[in-house]
Short mmCIF file of C-alpha atoms (C1' of nucleotides) in Angstrom, two decimals:
data_model
loop_
_atom_site.label_atom_id
_atom_site.label_comp_id
_atom_site.label_asym_id
_atom_site.label_seq_id
_atom_site.Cartn_x
_atom_site.Cartn_y
_atom_site.Cartn_z
CA MET A 1 -12.65 -2.94 23.83
CA LYS A 2 -8.92 -2.98 24.86
CA GLU A 3 -8.14 -5.53 22.78
CA TYR A 4 -10.04 -3.93 19.61
CA PHE A 5 -8.35 -0.83 20.57
CA PRO A 6 -5.07 -0.94 21.46
CA TYR A 7 -3.96 2.40 20.50
CA ASN A 8 -3.29 5.59 22.55
CA ALA A 9 -1.47 8.78 21.88
CA GLU A 10 1.88 7.63 23.25
CA ASN A 11 2.09 4.08 21.75
CA ILE A 12 1.10 4.66 17.73
CA HIS A 13 2.91 7.15 15.34
CA PRO A 14 1.27 10.28 15.24
CA GLY A 15 -0.82 11.45 12.63
CA PHE A 16 -0.88 8.42 10.81
CA SER A 17 -3.44 5.50 9.86
CA ILE A 18 -3.94 2.52 7.38
CA ASP A 19 -7.51 1.79 6.29
CA CYS A 20 -7.98 -1.35 4.41
CA VAL A 21 -10.10 -2.31 1.78
CA ILE A 22 -11.39 -6.24 2.15
CA LEU A 23 -12.80 -7.29 -1.49
CA SER A 24 -14.33 -10.07 -1.92
CA TYR A 25 -16.33 -12.05 -4.40
CA HIS A 26 -19.73 -13.42 -3.70
CA LYS A 27 -22.83 -14.74 -5.72
CA ARG A 28 -21.87 -12.78 -9.22
CA LYS A 29 -20.88 -9.63 -6.69
CA ILE A 30 -17.80 -7.73 -5.53
CA TYR A 31 -18.02 -6.74 -1.83
CA VAL A 32 -16.07 -4.81 0.52
CA LEU A 33 -16.05 -5.36 4.36
CA LEU A 34 -17.22 -2.57 6.36
CA ASN A 35 -17.74 -2.10 9.96
CA LYS A 36 -19.84 0.24 12.06
CA PHE A 37 -18.15 2.71 13.36
CA TYR A 38 -18.11 2.74 16.76
CA LEU A 39 -20.27 6.36 16.21
CA ASP A 40 -23.65 5.58 15.39
CA GLY A 41 -24.55 6.20 12.02
CA TYR A 42 -21.90 5.49 9.78
CA TRP A 43 -20.07 2.67 8.35
CA ALA A 44 -15.99 2.31 8.22
CA LEU A 45 -13.67 0.73 6.93
CA PRO A 46 -11.50 -1.49 8.87
CA GLY A 47 -8.46 0.40 10.19
CA GLY A 48 -6.16 1.29 12.58
CA PHE A 49 -3.14 2.83 13.82
CA MET A 50 1.08 2.15 13.26
CA PHE A 51 2.64 1.48 16.76
CA ALA A 52 5.52 3.41 17.60
CA ASN A 53 7.86 0.48 16.68
CA GLU A 54 5.88 -0.90 13.68
CA ASP A 55 5.90 -0.53 10.02
CA ALA A 56 3.31 0.25 8.14
CA ASP A 57 2.95 -3.54 6.26
CA SER A 58 2.92 -5.00 9.52
CA ALA A 59 0.50 -2.86 11.33
CA ALA A 60 -2.19 -3.61 8.03
CA TYR A 61 -1.28 -7.22 8.35
CA ARG A 62 -1.95 -6.72 11.99
CA ILE A 63 -5.16 -4.93 11.19
CA LEU A 64 -6.44 -7.55 8.93
CA LYS A 65 -5.88 -10.83 10.69
CA MET A 66 -7.90 -8.96 13.93
CA ARG A 67 -10.55 -8.08 11.31
CA THR A 68 -10.95 -11.20 9.64
CA GLY A 69 -8.68 -13.93 11.32
CA LEU A 70 -6.30 -14.62 8.50
CA SER A 71 -2.94 -13.98 8.21
CA ASP A 72 -2.05 -15.35 4.53
CA ILE A 73 -3.77 -12.43 2.48
CA TYR A 74 -2.91 -10.64 -0.80
CA LEU A 75 -2.55 -6.83 0.81
CA ARG A 76 -1.12 -4.05 -1.31
CA GLN A 77 -0.42 -0.39 -0.55
CA PHE A 78 -2.35 1.55 -3.28
CA HIS A 79 -2.37 5.36 -2.15
CA LEU A 80 -1.51 7.46 0.44
CA PHE A 81 -4.91 10.05 1.50
CA SER A 82 -3.77 12.96 3.06
CA ASP A 83 -6.31 15.96 2.15
CA PRO A 84 -5.79 18.62 5.27
CA LYS A 85 -9.57 18.15 5.10
CA ARG A 86 -10.53 14.53 4.98
CA THR A 87 -10.88 14.38 8.94
CA GLU A 88 -13.24 17.23 9.17
CA MET A 89 -15.63 15.68 6.72
CA ASN A 90 -17.20 13.89 9.49
CA GLN A 91 -20.25 14.01 8.55
CA HIS A 92 -21.28 16.15 12.09
CA LEU A 93 -20.34 13.01 14.41
CA ASP A 94 -21.72 13.21 17.86
CA PHE A 95 -18.28 12.74 19.51
CA SER A 96 -19.28 13.07 23.20
CA ARG A 97 -20.83 10.28 22.73
CA LEU A 98 -17.02 8.59 21.55
CA GLU A 99 -15.53 10.83 24.18
CA ALA A 100 -18.30 9.39 27.25
CA GLN A 101 -17.23 5.52 25.93
CA MET A 102 -13.79 6.10 25.71
CA GLY A 103 -12.37 8.78 27.70
CA SER A 104 -11.25 12.34 27.18
CA GLN A 105 -7.65 10.76 26.76
CA ILE A 106 -9.46 9.70 23.18
CA MET A 107 -9.87 13.15 21.55
CA TRP A 108 -6.16 12.68 20.15
CA ILE A 109 -8.48 11.21 17.18
CA MET A 110 -9.88 14.40 16.42
CA ARG A 111 -6.65 15.42 15.04
CA ARG A 112 -5.35 15.35 11.48
CA PHE A 113 -4.52 12.16 10.28
CA VAL A 114 -3.00 10.91 6.94
CA THR A 115 -4.18 7.63 6.33
CA MET A 116 -2.12 4.64 3.94
CA GLY A 117 -5.01 2.98 1.96
CA TYR A 118 -4.16 -0.84 1.68
CA TYR A 119 -6.49 -2.79 -0.61
CA ALA A 120 -6.88 -7.01 0.28
CA LEU A 121 -8.07 -9.70 -1.75
CA VAL A 122 -9.37 -12.72 0.01
CA ARG A 123 -11.83 -15.52 -0.74
CA TYR A 124 -15.42 -15.18 0.70
CA ASP A 125 -15.81 -17.99 2.63
CA ASP A 126 -12.43 -17.60 4.70
CA ILE A 127 -13.68 -15.07 6.69
CA GLU A 128 -16.75 -15.47 9.47
CA LEU A 129 -17.75 -12.49 10.45
CA VAL A 130 -17.71 -11.84 14.34
CA SER A 131 -19.76 -9.09 16.02
CA HIS A 132 -17.89 -7.21 18.77
CA ASP A 133 -18.95 -4.78 21.90
CA ASN A 134 -18.60 -1.74 19.74
CA GLU A 135 -18.00 -3.41 16.49
CA GLN A 136 -20.22 -5.06 13.49
CA PRO A 137 -18.94 -6.14 10.47
CA GLY A 138 -20.84 -6.65 6.92
CA TRP A 139 -20.20 -7.41 3.63
CA TYR A 140 -21.27 -4.58 0.94
CA GLU A 141 -21.80 -4.45 -2.76
CA VAL A 142 -18.89 -2.26 -3.65
CA ASP A 143 -21.67 0.20 -5.75
CA LYS A 144 -24.65 0.12 -3.13
CA LEU A 145 -22.63 1.19 -0.09
CA PRO A 146 -24.47 2.80 2.57
CA SER A 147 -23.27 6.05 4.52
CA MET A 148 -19.42 5.85 4.91
CA TYR A 149 -17.30 7.69 7.54
CA SER A 150 -15.39 10.72 6.59
CA ASP A 151 -14.08 10.27 3.01
CA HIS A 152 -13.96 6.26 3.24
CA ALA A 153 -16.39 5.93 0.03
CA ASN A 154 -13.57 7.76 -2.15
CA ILE A 155 -10.74 5.19 -0.39
CA ILE A 156 -13.09 2.53 -1.36
CA ARG A 157 -13.71 3.93 -5.49
CA THR A 158 -9.87 4.77 -5.22
CA ALA A 159 -9.28 1.04 -4.75
CA ILE A 160 -11.55 -0.23 -7.07
CA THR A 161 -10.00 2.44 -9.85
CA THR A 162 -6.52 1.42 -9.32
CA LEU A 163 -7.57 -2.52 -8.98
CA ARG A 164 -9.10 -1.91 -12.64
CA GLU A 165 -6.35 -0.15 -14.24
CA LEU A 166 -4.07 -2.86 -13.32
CA TRP A 167 -6.62 -5.95 -13.66
CA GLU A 168 -5.70 -6.15 -17.93
CA TYR A 169 -1.96 -6.78 -16.70
CA PHE A 170 -2.11 -7.94 -13.38
CA PRO A 171 -5.37 -9.82 -12.83
CA LEU A 172 -6.07 -11.00 -9.50
CA GLY A 173 -9.02 -13.97 -9.73
CA GLU A 174 -6.99 -16.65 -7.86
CA LYS A 175 -7.33 -14.48 -4.47
CA LEU A 176 -10.97 -13.73 -5.07
CA LEU A 177 -12.39 -17.12 -5.41
CA PRO A 178 -12.16 -20.77 -3.50
CA GLU A 179 -10.45 -23.56 -4.63
CA GLN A 180 -12.87 -24.59 -7.21
CA PHE A 181 -14.64 -22.49 -9.58
CA THR A 182 -16.75 -22.02 -12.59
CA ILE A 183 -15.17 -20.29 -15.51
CA SER A 184 -18.28 -18.57 -15.00
CA ASN A 185 -17.44 -16.86 -11.97
CA LEU A 186 -13.93 -16.12 -13.17
CA ARG A 187 -15.27 -14.64 -16.19
CA ASN A 188 -17.85 -12.49 -14.06
CA ILE A 189 -14.95 -10.73 -12.31
CA TYR A 190 -12.68 -9.84 -15.41
CA GLU A 191 -15.96 -8.42 -16.68
CA PHE A 192 -16.39 -6.53 -13.30
CA MET A 193 -13.06 -5.52 -13.33
CA LEU A 194 -12.63 -4.76 -17.26
CA GLU A 195 -16.31 -3.22 -17.02
CA LYS A 196 -17.09 -4.69 -20.33
CA LYS A 197 -18.69 -8.42 -21.54
CA LEU A 198 -15.94 -10.92 -22.69
CA ASP A 199 -16.85 -13.51 -25.07
CA ARG A 200 -17.40 -16.56 -23.42
CA ARG A 201 -15.25 -19.08 -25.58
CA ASN A 202 -12.83 -16.54 -26.34
CA PHE A 203 -11.89 -15.99 -22.72
CA GLN A 204 -12.25 -19.61 -22.08
CA ARG A 205 -9.68 -20.34 -24.63
CA LYS A 206 -7.33 -17.87 -22.93
CA MET A 207 -7.68 -19.21 -19.76
CA LEU A 208 -6.70 -22.62 -20.49
CA THR A 209 -3.93 -22.09 -23.18
CA ASP A 210 -2.74 -19.67 -20.93
CA GLY A 211 -2.51 -22.61 -18.69
CA VAL A 212 -3.09 -21.00 -14.93
CA ILE A 213 -6.40 -23.32 -14.53
CA GLN A 214 -6.99 -26.67 -14.97
CA GLU A 215 -10.26 -28.55 -15.12
CA VAL A 216 -10.82 -30.30 -11.75
CA GLY A 217 -14.50 -31.98 -11.88
CA ARG A 218 -17.85 -31.11 -12.50
CA LYS A 219 -20.30 -29.17 -10.20
CA GLU A 220 -22.34 -31.26 -8.22
CA GLY A 221 -26.06 -30.96 -6.77
CA VAL A 222 -27.31 -29.29 -10.13
CA ARG A 223 -29.53 -31.32 -11.78
CA TYR A 224 -28.91 -30.17 -15.51
CA ASN A 225 -25.83 -29.36 -17.49
CA ALA A 226 -23.43 -29.47 -14.79
CA PRO A 227 -20.56 -26.68 -15.36
CA VAL A 228 -16.76 -27.69 -15.11
CA LEU A 229 -15.11 -26.82 -12.14
CA TYR A 230 -11.70 -25.13 -12.15
CA SER A 231 -8.55 -24.59 -10.01
CA PHE A 232 -5.67 -22.40 -10.15
CA ILE A 233 -2.45 -24.30 -11.44
CA ASN A 234 0.10 -23.75 -8.13
CA LYS A 235 3.16 -22.93 -10.28
CA LYS A 236 5.97 -24.23 -8.67
CA ILE A 237 8.64 -22.95 -10.65
CA MET B 1 18.89 29.23 4.66
CA LYS B 2 14.98 29.84 5.49
CA GLU B 3 13.92 29.46 2.02
CA TYR B 4 15.39 26.28 1.61
CA PHE B 5 14.38 25.15 5.03
CA PRO B 6 11.10 26.53 6.02
CA TYR B 7 10.33 23.73 8.05
CA ASN B 8 9.95 23.55 12.06
CA ALA B 9 8.33 20.99 14.73
CA GLU B 10 4.70 23.08 14.30
CA ASN B 11 4.45 24.05 10.98
CA ILE B 12 4.63 20.63 9.60
CA HIS B 13 2.75 17.42 9.55
CA PRO B 14 4.41 15.35 12.31
CA GLY B 15 6.65 12.15 11.80
CA PHE B 16 5.89 12.62 7.66
CA SER B 17 8.56 13.21 5.05
CA ILE B 18 8.78 13.10 1.40
CA ASP B 19 11.07 12.13 -0.74
CA CYS B 20 11.74 12.38 -4.66
CA VAL B 21 13.73 10.17 -7.15
CA ILE B 22 14.02 12.71 -9.98
CA LEU B 23 15.04 10.51 -13.07
CA SER B 24 16.15 11.71 -16.46
CA TYR B 25 17.62 10.63 -19.41
CA HIS B 26 21.16 11.70 -20.98
CA LYS B 27 24.11 10.68 -23.62
CA ARG B 28 22.19 6.90 -23.42
CA LYS B 29 22.36 6.65 -19.43
CA ILE B 30 19.63 6.90 -16.47
CA TYR B 31 20.23 8.84 -14.37
CA VAL B 32 18.96 10.40 -10.89
CA LEU B 33 18.89 13.95 -8.94
CA LEU B 34 20.83 13.91 -5.83
CA ASN B 35 21.11 16.54 -3.34
CA LYS B 36 24.47 16.82 -1.21
CA PHE B 37 23.09 16.41 2.43
CA TYR B 38 23.35 19.22 4.93
CA LEU B 39 25.51 16.75 6.78
CA ASP B 40 28.80 16.11 5.10
CA GLY B 41 29.71 12.83 3.31
CA TYR B 42 26.64 11.47 1.99
CA TRP B 43 23.75 12.27 -0.56
CA ALA B 44 20.27 12.51 -0.15
CA LEU B 45 17.28 12.67 -2.62
CA PRO B 46 15.48 15.72 -2.79
CA GLY B 47 13.32 15.75 -0.13
CA GLY B 48 11.30 17.98 2.41
CA PHE B 49 8.03 17.75 4.60
CA MET B 50 4.33 18.41 4.63
CA PHE B 51 2.85 22.08 6.14
CA ALA B 52 0.35 21.53 8.62
CA ASN B 53 -2.34 22.69 6.03
CA GLU B 54 -1.17 20.61 3.09
CA ASP B 55 -2.05 17.59 0.98
CA ALA B 56 1.25 15.48 0.54
CA ASP B 57 1.12 15.25 -3.48
CA SER B 58 0.85 19.36 -3.12
CA ALA B 59 4.10 18.94 -1.32
CA ALA B 60 5.69 16.97 -3.53
CA TYR B 61 5.22 19.51 -6.22
CA ARG B 62 6.56 22.09 -4.10
CA ILE B 63 9.48 20.32 -3.36
CA LEU B 64 10.06 19.62 -6.74
CA LYS B 65 9.21 22.98 -7.81
CA MET B 66 11.92 24.75 -5.44
CA ARG B 67 14.71 21.78 -6.51
CA THR B 68 14.00 21.93 -10.27
CA GLY B 69 12.17 24.84 -10.96
CA LEU B 70 9.61 23.15 -12.87
CA SER B 71 5.70 22.83 -12.20
CA ASP B 72 5.01 20.53 -14.61
CA ILE B 73 6.08 17.45 -14.01
CA TYR B 74 5.12 13.75 -14.02
CA LEU B 75 5.23 12.76 -10.14
CA ARG B 76 3.43 9.70 -8.88
CA GLN B 77 3.38 8.23 -5.15
CA PHE B 78 5.13 4.61 -5.58
CA HIS B 79 5.82 3.42 -2.06
CA LEU B 80 5.72 4.60 1.59
CA PHE B 81 8.97 3.89 3.58
CA SER B 82 8.12 3.14 7.30
CA ASP B 83 10.66 0.62 8.62
CA PRO B 84 10.68 2.23 12.33
CA LYS B 85 14.66 1.83 11.79
CA ARG B 86 15.14 3.36 8.88
CA THR B 87 15.82 6.89 10.44
CA GLU B 88 18.11 5.08 12.99
CA MET B 89 20.27 3.59 9.83
CA ASN B 90 22.37 7.08 9.52
CA GLN B 91 25.60 6.25 8.71
CA HIS B 92 27.53 7.64 12.14
CA LEU B 93 26.62 11.25 10.97
CA ASP B 94 27.83 14.01 13.46
CA PHE B 95 24.78 15.92 14.35
CA SER B 96 26.44 17.98 16.14
CA ARG B 97 27.37 19.91 13.27
CA LEU B 98 23.69 20.01 12.55
CA GLU B 99 23.02 21.76 15.70
CA ALA B 100 25.63 24.09 15.21
CA GLN B 101 24.19 24.88 11.89
CA MET B 102 20.58 25.19 12.35
CA GLY B 103 19.88 25.76 16.52
CA SER B 104 18.46 22.92 18.48
CA GLN B 105 15.49 23.29 17.79
CA ILE B 106 16.31 21.22 14.84
CA MET B 107 16.44 18.41 16.89
CA TRP B 108 12.86 17.35 16.12
CA ILE B 109 14.50 15.89 12.62
CA MET B 110 15.93 12.88 14.82
CA ARG B 111 12.39 11.27 15.61
CA ARG B 112 10.92 8.66 13.52
CA PHE B 113 9.63 9.51 9.84
CA VAL B 114 7.89 7.58 7.71
CA THR B 115 8.59 9.05 4.13
CA MET B 116 6.33 9.03 1.49
CA GLY B 117 7.73 8.07 -2.01
CA TYR B 118 7.20 9.75 -5.15
CA TYR B 119 9.07 8.95 -8.67
CA ALA B 120 9.63 12.08 -11.16
CA LEU B 121 10.43 11.63 -14.15
CA VAL B 122 12.08 14.97 -16.04
CA ARG B 123 13.95 15.69 -19.30
CA TYR B 124 17.41 16.64 -18.71
CA ASP B 125 17.82 19.94 -20.49
CA ASP B 126 15.08 21.46 -18.29
CA ILE B 127 16.76 21.04 -15.45
CA GLU B 128 19.41 23.96 -14.49
CA LEU B 129 21.04 22.77 -11.35
CA VAL B 130 21.67 25.27 -8.83
CA SER B 131 23.76 25.15 -5.99
CA HIS B 132 22.82 26.77 -2.79
CA ASP B 133 25.07 27.12 0.80
CA ASN B 134 23.84 24.08 1.69
CA GLU B 135 22.79 22.51 -0.99
CA GLN B 136 25.15 21.07 -4.07
CA PRO B 137 22.72 19.09 -6.59
CA GLY B 138 23.89 16.70 -9.16
CA TRP B 139 23.07 14.00 -11.34
CA TYR B 140 24.12 10.15 -11.15
CA GLU B 141 23.83 6.85 -13.07
CA VAL B 142 21.25 5.08 -11.02
CA ASP B 143 23.50 2.16 -10.75
CA LYS B 144 26.50 4.00 -9.94
CA LEU B 145 25.20 6.06 -6.76
CA PRO B 146 27.36 7.75 -4.27
CA SER B 147 27.17 6.92 -0.29
CA MET B 148 24.02 7.63 0.20
CA TYR B 149 22.01 9.05 3.16
CA SER B 150 19.69 6.57 5.39
CA ASP B 151 17.75 4.32 3.54
CA HIS B 152 17.63 6.55 0.28
CA ALA B 153 19.76 3.84 -1.49
CA ASN B 154 16.77 1.67 -1.00
CA ILE B 155 14.18 4.16 -2.37
CA ILE B 156 15.58 4.65 -5.71
CA ARG B 157 15.92 0.92 -5.90
CA THR B 158 12.59 0.51 -5.29
CA ALA B 159 11.53 3.11 -8.10
CA ILE B 160 13.32 2.07 -10.62
CA THR B 161 11.90 -1.85 -9.58
CA THR B 162 8.44 -0.08 -9.62
CA LEU B 163 9.12 1.35 -12.95
CA ARG B 164 10.30 -1.37 -14.76
CA GLU B 165 7.26 -3.56 -13.05
CA LEU B 166 4.99 -1.01 -14.83
CA TRP B 167 7.23 -0.16 -17.67
CA GLU B 168 5.96 -3.05 -20.58
CA TYR B 169 2.30 -1.92 -19.85
CA PHE B 170 2.62 2.16 -19.19
CA PRO B 171 5.79 2.95 -20.98
CA LEU B 172 7.06 6.73 -20.19
CA GLY B 173 9.32 7.71 -22.73
CA GLU B 174 8.05 10.96 -23.36
CA LYS B 175 8.60 11.96 -19.99
CA LEU B 176 12.26 11.34 -20.33
CA LEU B 177 13.24 12.95 -24.01
CA PRO B 178 13.42 16.31 -25.08
CA GLU B 179 10.64 17.43 -27.93
CA GLN B 180 13.06 15.64 -30.70
CA PHE B 181 15.08 12.25 -30.31
CA THR B 182 16.06 9.82 -32.43
CA ILE B 183 14.12 5.81 -32.10
CA SER B 184 17.88 4.64 -30.98
CA ASN B 185 17.32 6.85 -27.39
CA LEU B 186 13.91 5.66 -27.32
CA ARG B 187 15.04 2.22 -27.56
CA ASN B 188 17.76 2.75 -25.10
CA ILE B 189 15.15 3.72 -22.45
CA TYR B 190 12.75 0.88 -23.41
CA GLU B 191 16.07 -1.54 -23.14
CA PHE B 192 16.88 0.18 -19.73
CA MET B 193 13.30 -0.58 -18.31
CA LEU B 194 12.74 -3.94 -19.47
CA GLU B 195 16.25 -4.95 -19.15
CA LYS B 196 16.48 -7.04 -21.97
CA LYS B 197 17.73 -6.08 -25.89
CA LEU B 198 14.99 -5.15 -28.20
CA ASP B 199 14.88 -5.95 -32.05
CA ARG B 200 15.63 -2.50 -33.55
CA ARG B 201 13.40 -3.08 -36.68
CA ASN B 202 10.47 -4.37 -34.68
CA PHE B 203 10.90 -1.85 -32.01
CA GLN B 204 10.67 0.93 -34.69
CA ARG B 205 7.68 -0.76 -36.26
CA LYS B 206 5.93 -0.65 -33.34
CA MET B 207 6.30 2.51 -32.29
CA LEU B 208 5.12 3.88 -35.42
CA THR B 209 2.10 1.72 -35.99
CA ASP B 210 0.68 2.68 -32.82
CA GLY B 211 0.90 6.15 -33.65
CA VAL B 212 2.57 7.41 -30.55
CA ILE B 213 5.54 9.58 -32.51
CA GLN B 214 5.84 10.79 -35.64
CA GLU B 215 8.89 12.00 -37.86
CA VAL B 216 9.78 15.45 -37.96
CA GLY B 217 13.06 15.73 -39.33
CA ARG B 218 16.84 14.33 -39.36
CA LYS B 219 19.62 15.06 -37.43
CA GLU B 220 22.17 18.15 -38.14
CA GLY B 221 25.55 18.36 -37.70
CA VAL B 222 25.97 14.37 -38.14
CA ARG B 223 28.19 13.93 -41.27
CA TYR B 224 27.09 10.19 -42.42
CA ASN B 225 24.31 8.72 -42.36
CA ALA B 226 21.71 10.97 -40.07
CA PRO B 227 19.19 9.74 -37.86
CA VAL B 228 16.04 10.62 -38.49
CA LEU B 229 13.94 12.69 -35.65
CA TYR B 230 11.00 11.81 -33.90
CA SER B 231 8.65 13.48 -31.52
CA PHE B 232 5.28 11.91 -29.90
CA ILE B 233 2.15 13.09 -31.18
CA ASN B 234 0.26 15.67 -28.95
CA LYS B 235 -2.93 12.93 -28.12
CA LYS B 236 -5.76 16.12 -27.79
CA ILE B 237 -8.58 14.35 -26.21
"C1'" DG C 1 -42.61 -23.52 -24.65
"C1'" DC C 2 -39.85 -20.70 -23.57
"C1'" DA C 3 -36.02 -18.26 -21.14
"C1'" DA C 4 -31.31 -19.41 -18.55
"C1'" DA C 5 -27.43 -21.34 -18.07
"C1'" DA C 6 -23.87 -24.21 -20.05
"C1'" DG C 7 -21.16 -27.00 -23.75
"C1'" DT C 8 -18.57 -26.94 -27.78
"C1'" DG C 9 -15.06 -24.98 -33.16
"C1'" DT C 10 -13.78 -22.59 -37.21
"C1'" DT C 11 -12.49 -18.32 -39.75
"C1'" DC C 12 -10.43 -13.97 -40.21
"C1'" DA C 13 -7.42 -10.35 -38.67
"C1'" DA C 14 -3.79 -8.60 -36.17
"C1'" DA C 15 0.54 -8.60 -33.87
"C1'" DA C 16 4.42 -10.31 -32.42
"C1'" DT C 17 9.07 -12.24 -33.80
"C1'" DA C 18 12.68 -13.57 -36.60
"C1'" DC C 19 15.71 -12.50 -39.43
"C1'" DA C 20 19.74 -9.84 -43.79
"C1'" DC C 21 21.81 -6.83 -46.58
"C1'" DC C 22 23.10 -2.01 -47.69
"C1'" DC C 23 24.97 2.71 -46.72
"C1'" DA C 24 27.84 6.06 -44.33
"C1'" DT C 25 31.59 7.55 -41.22
"C1'" DG C 26 35.14 7.88 -38.11
"C1'" DC C 27 39.74 5.29 -36.88
"C1'" DG D 1 39.59 -2.25 -43.99
"C1'" DC D 2 36.68 -2.64 -39.99
"C1'" DA D 3 34.01 -1.49 -36.99
"C1'" DT D 4 29.65 1.40 -35.68
"C1'" DG D 5 25.45 3.10 -36.23
"C1'" DG D 6 21.77 4.19 -39.09
"C1'" DG D 7 18.37 3.45 -42.82
"C1'" DT D 8 15.03 -0.77 -45.10
"C1'" DG D 9 10.95 -5.17 -45.95
"C1'" DT D 10 9.42 -10.12 -45.69
"C1'" DA D 11 7.83 -14.31 -43.96
"C1'" DT D 12 6.21 -16.83 -40.11
"C1'" DT D 13 4.06 -17.74 -36.21
"C1'" DT D 14 1.24 -16.22 -32.30
"C1'" DT D 15 -2.85 -14.13 -30.21
"C1'" DG D 16 -6.56 -11.89 -30.57
"C1'" DA D 17 -11.55 -11.17 -32.18
"C1'" DA D 18 -16.08 -12.37 -33.93
"C1'" DC D 19 -19.50 -15.76 -34.25
"C1'" DA D 20 -24.13 -20.02 -33.91
"C1'" DC D 21 -26.09 -23.98 -32.79
"C1'" DT D 22 -27.36 -27.70 -29.21
"C1'" DT D 23 -28.39 -29.51 -24.52
"C1'" DT D 24 -30.69 -29.98 -19.90
"C1'" DT D 25 -33.92 -27.65 -16.73
"C1'" DG D 26 -37.14 -24.43 -14.08
"C1'" DC D 27 -40.79 -22.28 -14.31
#
DNA sequence: GCAAAAGTGTTCAAAATACACCCATGC
DNA sequence: GCATGGGTGTATTTTGAACACTTTTGC
């Protein structure tokens, strides 16, 4: 428990938390990583608190490493959620359970928190989901979310909206895909982000003439017209 | 004093502050609005704290209204500054002066704060600078800043960098210019933001064919080839 | 045999870029 | 008379958009 909840009222910066919207791509869908919350019935974003001697970005990286094992992750601040009522939205949670589990000191967690929202883009196969006593992680399609704790559904929606607004100018497909991928997978991500169908041929030509991807082989194990595999070109300047 | 410093350790959300980078355009330069800090010798961003029952955006709007009199302002979160040492950067400030002025209760201000950075873009002529007992506002060219309190120079730099990254895709010239302006003023802002010279004719054609500005007259009081005045077209819907 | 996934080029329109000369004024 | 700011148009290149048919396999 301690390892996964090293926080107390004294060692954290007060009234401030961090929540991470960890997104990935798998089987033609965008997924978000959720944890079963320590109070039954609701799922929550992987999150945590910032220690008194830590900055927010470091805290976010630490939290992500703890949850995913990864340290080289694309992670960005996207919005501060500060509605004074956001932590009152708790859907009739039974905090006595929490107190029983964690001791009465934990009640500092009932106070008002503002939370810094971060989004992270990861490669699906890089993540190994590991359950712990009080945690049970799982991938959910972003538009088929389970019942969410507090305002976490809103945080996810805002992360997606922010990414969508930026995608046209700052696309990040590389962060979501494995080393080798088909053009169809890449286009699929663009179509999700831009919320429109893209012409196959024009999309492919643009990616190739932009020089961001290169052909690296053909998919094996398919017994018909095997698709070409591409990988992103590492621009080492 | 109270009106301009309504905060105390009990009514604010702990460890959290707000700083506003208020930018404008005047005589072919970009300016930032600074206040002489209540400790002598350094200038500071207009800022403040979030009340216990207030959200951060409302607090930022409240602070801006107090400082500028304006309530209809373009204001956006851009970065959370959370270096644990950021409030230790105070350049040998004489806090005994502060204590003498404000009473010993004010010493809560010495604790660690994370600060949410907002940028605001305003029309220069809309702002009337008013001095108060403990405040003395002034416009400074963004690349000729005076000695700044704490990490405020860094906050300004980061605001400018953020705007520059977004400008190509989300230009906001309208927010900085008066109702009527010359194309040369508009291009001047773009050149500052994009950090490059733009072709006069191509720039003008693009703005016009994009349909965001319209001709509204000619500048008066110039006794030679009077420049055309433009104004942004209000897109209703 | 038909639906699904993948391969492949051309044409047209729109947008971005490059570029030069004239006019009026202040100094 | 010359530097400054301002007015104006064309030609070229680049980019984006629209669009159809063939192959292979699974069912």
